[in-house]
Amino acid sequence: MSLFDHQIIPLPLADNNQQSELVFWPNWLSKQQADSFLETSIQSIPWRHDHIKMFGKQVPVPRLQNWFADHSNTSYTYSGICMQAVKFPQWMAELADSVAEQTNYPFNRALVNYYRNGNDSVDWHADDEPELGEDPIIASISLGVERVFQLRHNSTGEVVSLPLPHGSLLLMGSRIQHFYQHRLAKVKNMQQERVNFTFRYMNNNLDKSSYQ
Ligand SMILES: O=C(O)CCC(=O)C(=O)O
Ligand SMILES: [Mn+2]
């Protein structure tokens, strides 16, 4: 993939003087690579179907997911779900390394989501759990059917919408998690599936969930 095959999308932060950016590689993987990662993910990931407590009831999360890391003695907790990490299989460790090489950021964790159809989704949130450190940098790979990813500024409410095609890579740059939330909305009458990897970094020495 050529270094120049990307788009830089500036995102305002607190005021007009401060901005960050999304870096977007729409065709980061070839169709053949993307097809192969999609099939491997769906077939070989031990998908979890977690439930969260809402209004005193256990509600199924509207997607399947799992949490991967460079070692298995670590976990990740969000919305009351604690996921013990699965160690990166070789292919996912290599994918994390390729993303690191492309973006110049290190990655040693991945939250992987499986959207079985348009009824699966992820609601507005920021990837800002304390385990991710002060300034989480997130790299997202999309596989399968194209879905629209949205970011919404916390104070202005301005929304940026970006369709994420099969094989694309999106980097959410510095401080975006402080100023924006993001989501993947439901889509009516869509039967096709999608898998998304969000690669993240946790300092293994500061990771309190790590007991190795
Ligand atoms: O599926 C996506 O594109 C976004 C997933 C996401 O925001 C997350 O896993 O935290
Ligand atoms: Mn997220």
Coordinates of C-alpha atoms and ligand atoms in Angstrom, one line a residue:
M1 CA 0.0 0.0 0.0
S2 CA 1.4 3.4 -1.0
L3 CA 2.1 5.9 1.7
F4 CA 0.1 8.4 -0.3
D5 CA -3.1 6.4 -0.5
H6 CA -4.6 8.1 2.4
Q7 CA -6.8 11.1 3.3
I8 CA -6.3 13.4 6.2
I9 CA -9.6 14.6 7.7
P10 CA -9.0 17.5 10.1
L11 CA -11.2 17.5 13.3
P12 CA -11.6 20.6 15.4
L13 CA -11.1 20.1 19.1
A14 CA -11.7 22.8 21.8
D15 CA -11.7 25.8 19.6
N16 CA -10.5 26.9 16.1
N17 CA -6.9 26.9 17.2
Q18 CA -6.8 23.3 18.2
Q19 CA -7.4 20.4 15.8
S20 CA -6.6 16.8 15.5
E21 CA -7.2 14.5 12.5
L22 CA -8.5 11.3 11.2
V23 CA -6.2 9.5 8.8
F24 CA -8.1 7.3 6.5
W25 CA -6.7 4.6 4.1
P26 CA -9.9 3.5 2.2
N27 CA -8.1 0.6 0.4
W28 CA -5.5 -0.4 3.0
L29 CA -6.0 -4.1 2.4
S30 CA -6.4 -5.7 -1.0
K31 CA -9.8 -7.3 -1.7
Q32 CA -8.2 -10.7 -1.4
Q33 CA -6.5 -9.9 1.9
A34 CA -9.7 -8.3 3.3
D35 CA -11.8 -11.3 2.3
S36 CA -9.3 -13.7 3.9
F37 CA -9.2 -11.8 7.2
L38 CA -13.0 -11.5 7.3
E39 CA -13.4 -15.3 6.8
T40 CA -10.6 -16.1 9.3
S41 CA -12.1 -13.7 11.9
I42 CA -15.7 -15.0 11.6
Q43 CA -14.5 -18.7 11.7
S44 CA -11.8 -18.6 14.3
I45 CA -12.5 -15.9 16.8
P46 CA -14.2 -17.3 20.0
W47 CA -17.0 -14.8 19.8
R48 CA -18.6 -13.7 23.1
H49 CA -22.2 -12.5 23.4
D50 CA -22.1 -10.3 26.5
H51 CA -24.9 -8.7 28.4
I52 CA -24.9 -5.4 30.2
K53 CA -27.1 -4.3 33.0
M54 CA -29.5 -1.5 32.0
F55 CA -32.3 -0.3 34.2
G56 CA -31.8 -3.3 36.5
K57 CA -32.1 -5.8 33.6
Q58 CA -29.5 -7.9 31.7
V59 CA -29.6 -6.7 28.1
P60 CA -27.7 -8.5 25.3
V61 CA -25.0 -6.3 23.7
P62 CA -26.1 -5.8 20.0
R63 CA -23.0 -7.4 18.5
L64 CA -20.5 -10.2 19.2
Q65 CA -17.1 -9.3 20.5
N66 CA -13.8 -10.3 22.0
W67 CA -10.7 -8.7 23.5
F68 CA -7.2 -9.7 22.4
A69 CA -3.8 -8.7 23.7
D70 CA -0.1 -9.6 23.3
H71 CA -0.5 -11.8 26.4
S72 CA -3.5 -13.3 28.1
N73 CA -3.0 -12.2 31.7
T74 CA -4.8 -8.9 31.2
S75 CA -8.4 -7.9 30.9
Y76 CA -10.6 -5.0 29.8
T77 CA -13.6 -3.6 31.5
Y78 CA -16.3 -1.3 29.9
S79 CA -20.0 -0.9 30.7
G80 CA -19.5 -3.4 33.5
I81 CA -18.3 -6.2 31.1
C82 CA -14.9 -7.6 32.1
M83 CA -13.2 -9.4 29.2
Q84 CA -10.2 -11.6 30.0
A85 CA -7.8 -11.2 27.0
V86 CA -7.3 -13.9 24.4
K87 CA -3.7 -13.9 23.3
F88 CA -3.2 -12.6 19.7
P89 CA -3.1 -15.5 17.3
Q90 CA -0.1 -15.1 15.0
W91 CA -2.1 -13.6 12.1
M92 CA -3.6 -10.9 14.4
A93 CA -0.2 -10.1 15.9
E94 CA 1.1 -9.6 12.4
L95 CA -1.9 -7.4 11.5
A96 CA -1.2 -5.3 14.7
D97 CA 2.4 -4.9 13.6
S98 CA 1.4 -3.9 10.0
V99 CA -1.0 -1.2 11.5
A100 CA 1.8 0.0 13.8
E101 CA 4.2 0.2 10.9
Q102 CA 1.7 2.1 8.7
T103 CA 0.7 4.6 11.4
N104 CA 3.9 4.9 13.5
Y105 CA 2.0 4.1 16.7
P106 CA 2.4 0.9 18.8
F107 CA -0.6 -1.4 19.2
N108 CA -0.8 -4.4 21.6
R109 CA -4.5 -4.8 22.2
A110 CA -7.6 -5.2 20.0
L111 CA -11.3 -5.1 20.6
V112 CA -12.9 -7.0 17.8
N113 CA -16.6 -6.6 17.0
Y114 CA -18.8 -8.8 14.8
Y115 CA -21.9 -7.0 13.5
R116 CA -24.0 -10.0 12.2
N117 CA -26.4 -7.7 10.3
G118 CA -27.8 -4.1 10.2
N119 CA -29.5 -4.7 13.5
D120 CA -26.1 -4.9 15.3
S121 CA -24.5 -1.6 16.3
V122 CA -22.4 0.3 18.8
D123 CA -23.9 3.3 20.6
W124 CA -22.2 6.7 21.2
H125 CA -19.1 6.2 23.4
A126 CA -15.5 7.2 23.5
D127 CA -12.6 4.8 23.8
D128 CA -11.3 6.5 26.9
E129 CA -11.1 3.8 29.6
P130 CA -8.4 4.6 32.1
E131 CA -6.4 1.5 31.1
L132 CA -5.8 3.1 27.7
G133 CA -3.8 5.9 29.2
E134 CA -4.1 9.7 28.9
D135 CA -4.4 10.0 25.1
P136 CA -5.7 6.8 23.4
I137 CA -4.8 6.5 19.8
I138 CA -7.1 4.1 18.0
A139 CA -6.6 2.3 14.7
S140 CA -9.7 0.7 13.2
I141 CA -9.8 -1.9 10.4
S142 CA -13.2 -2.7 8.8
L143 CA -14.0 -5.9 7.0
G144 CA -17.3 -6.9 5.3
V145 CA -20.2 -4.7 4.4
E146 CA -19.7 -1.0 4.4
R147 CA -21.2 0.8 7.4
V148 CA -21.3 4.5 8.3
F149 CA -19.0 5.5 11.3
Q150 CA -20.0 8.7 13.0
L151 CA -18.1 11.1 15.3
R152 CA -20.0 13.7 17.3
H153 CA -18.3 16.6 19.0
N154 CA -19.1 16.7 22.8
S155 CA -19.9 20.4 23.0
T156 CA -20.8 21.6 19.5
G157 CA -22.7 18.4 18.6
E158 CA -21.3 18.5 15.1
V159 CA -21.3 15.1 13.4
V160 CA -18.8 13.8 11.0
S161 CA -19.9 10.7 9.0
L162 CA -17.5 8.4 7.3
P163 CA -18.5 5.2 5.4
L164 CA -15.9 2.5 6.2
P165 CA -15.4 0.1 3.3
H166 CA -14.1 -3.5 3.3
G167 CA -10.3 -3.4 3.9
S168 CA -10.1 0.2 5.1
L169 CA -8.0 1.5 8.0
L170 CA -8.9 4.6 10.0
L171 CA -6.7 6.2 12.6
M172 CA -8.3 8.4 15.3
G173 CA -5.5 10.8 16.3
S174 CA -4.4 12.5 19.4
R175 CA -7.1 13.8 21.9
I176 CA -10.1 12.8 19.7
Q177 CA -11.4 10.5 22.5
H178 CA -11.5 13.6 24.8
F179 CA -13.6 15.7 22.5
Y180 CA -15.7 13.3 20.5
Q181 CA -17.9 10.3 20.9
H182 CA -18.4 7.8 18.0
R183 CA -20.9 5.2 17.0
L184 CA -22.0 2.7 14.4
A185 CA -25.8 3.1 14.0
K186 CA -28.2 0.3 13.1
V187 CA -29.2 0.0 9.4
K188 CA -32.7 -1.2 8.4
N189 CA -32.9 -4.2 6.1
M190 CA -29.2 -5.0 5.9
Q191 CA -28.4 -8.7 6.1
Q192 CA -24.6 -8.6 5.4
E193 CA -22.0 -8.9 8.1
R194 CA -19.1 -6.8 9.2
V195 CA -16.1 -7.3 11.4
N196 CA -14.2 -4.4 13.0
F197 CA -10.9 -4.4 14.8
T198 CA -10.0 -1.4 17.0
F199 CA -6.3 -1.7 17.8
R200 CA -5.3 0.1 21.0
Y201 CA -2.2 0.4 23.2
M202 CA -1.8 -0.3 26.9
N203 CA 1.4 0.1 28.7
N204 CA 2.0 -3.4 30.1
N205 CA 3.9 -2.0 33.1
L206 CA 1.0 0.2 34.1
D207 CA -1.8 -2.2 33.2
K208 CA -3.4 -2.9 36.6
S209 CA -5.5 -5.7 35.1
S210 CA -2.3 -7.5 34.2
Y211 CA -1.1 -10.1 36.7
Q212 CA 1.8 -11.6 34.9
Ligands
LIG1 O1 -17.2 -0.9 14.5 C1 -16.7 0.2 14.5 O2 -16.3 0.8 13.4 C2 -16.4 0.9 15.8 C3 -16.2 0.0 16.9 C4 -15.9 0.8 18.2 O3 -16.1 1.9 18.3 C5 -15.3 0.1 19.3 O4 -15.1 -1.2 19.3 O5 -15.0 0.7 20.3
MN2 MN -15.0 2.8 20.1

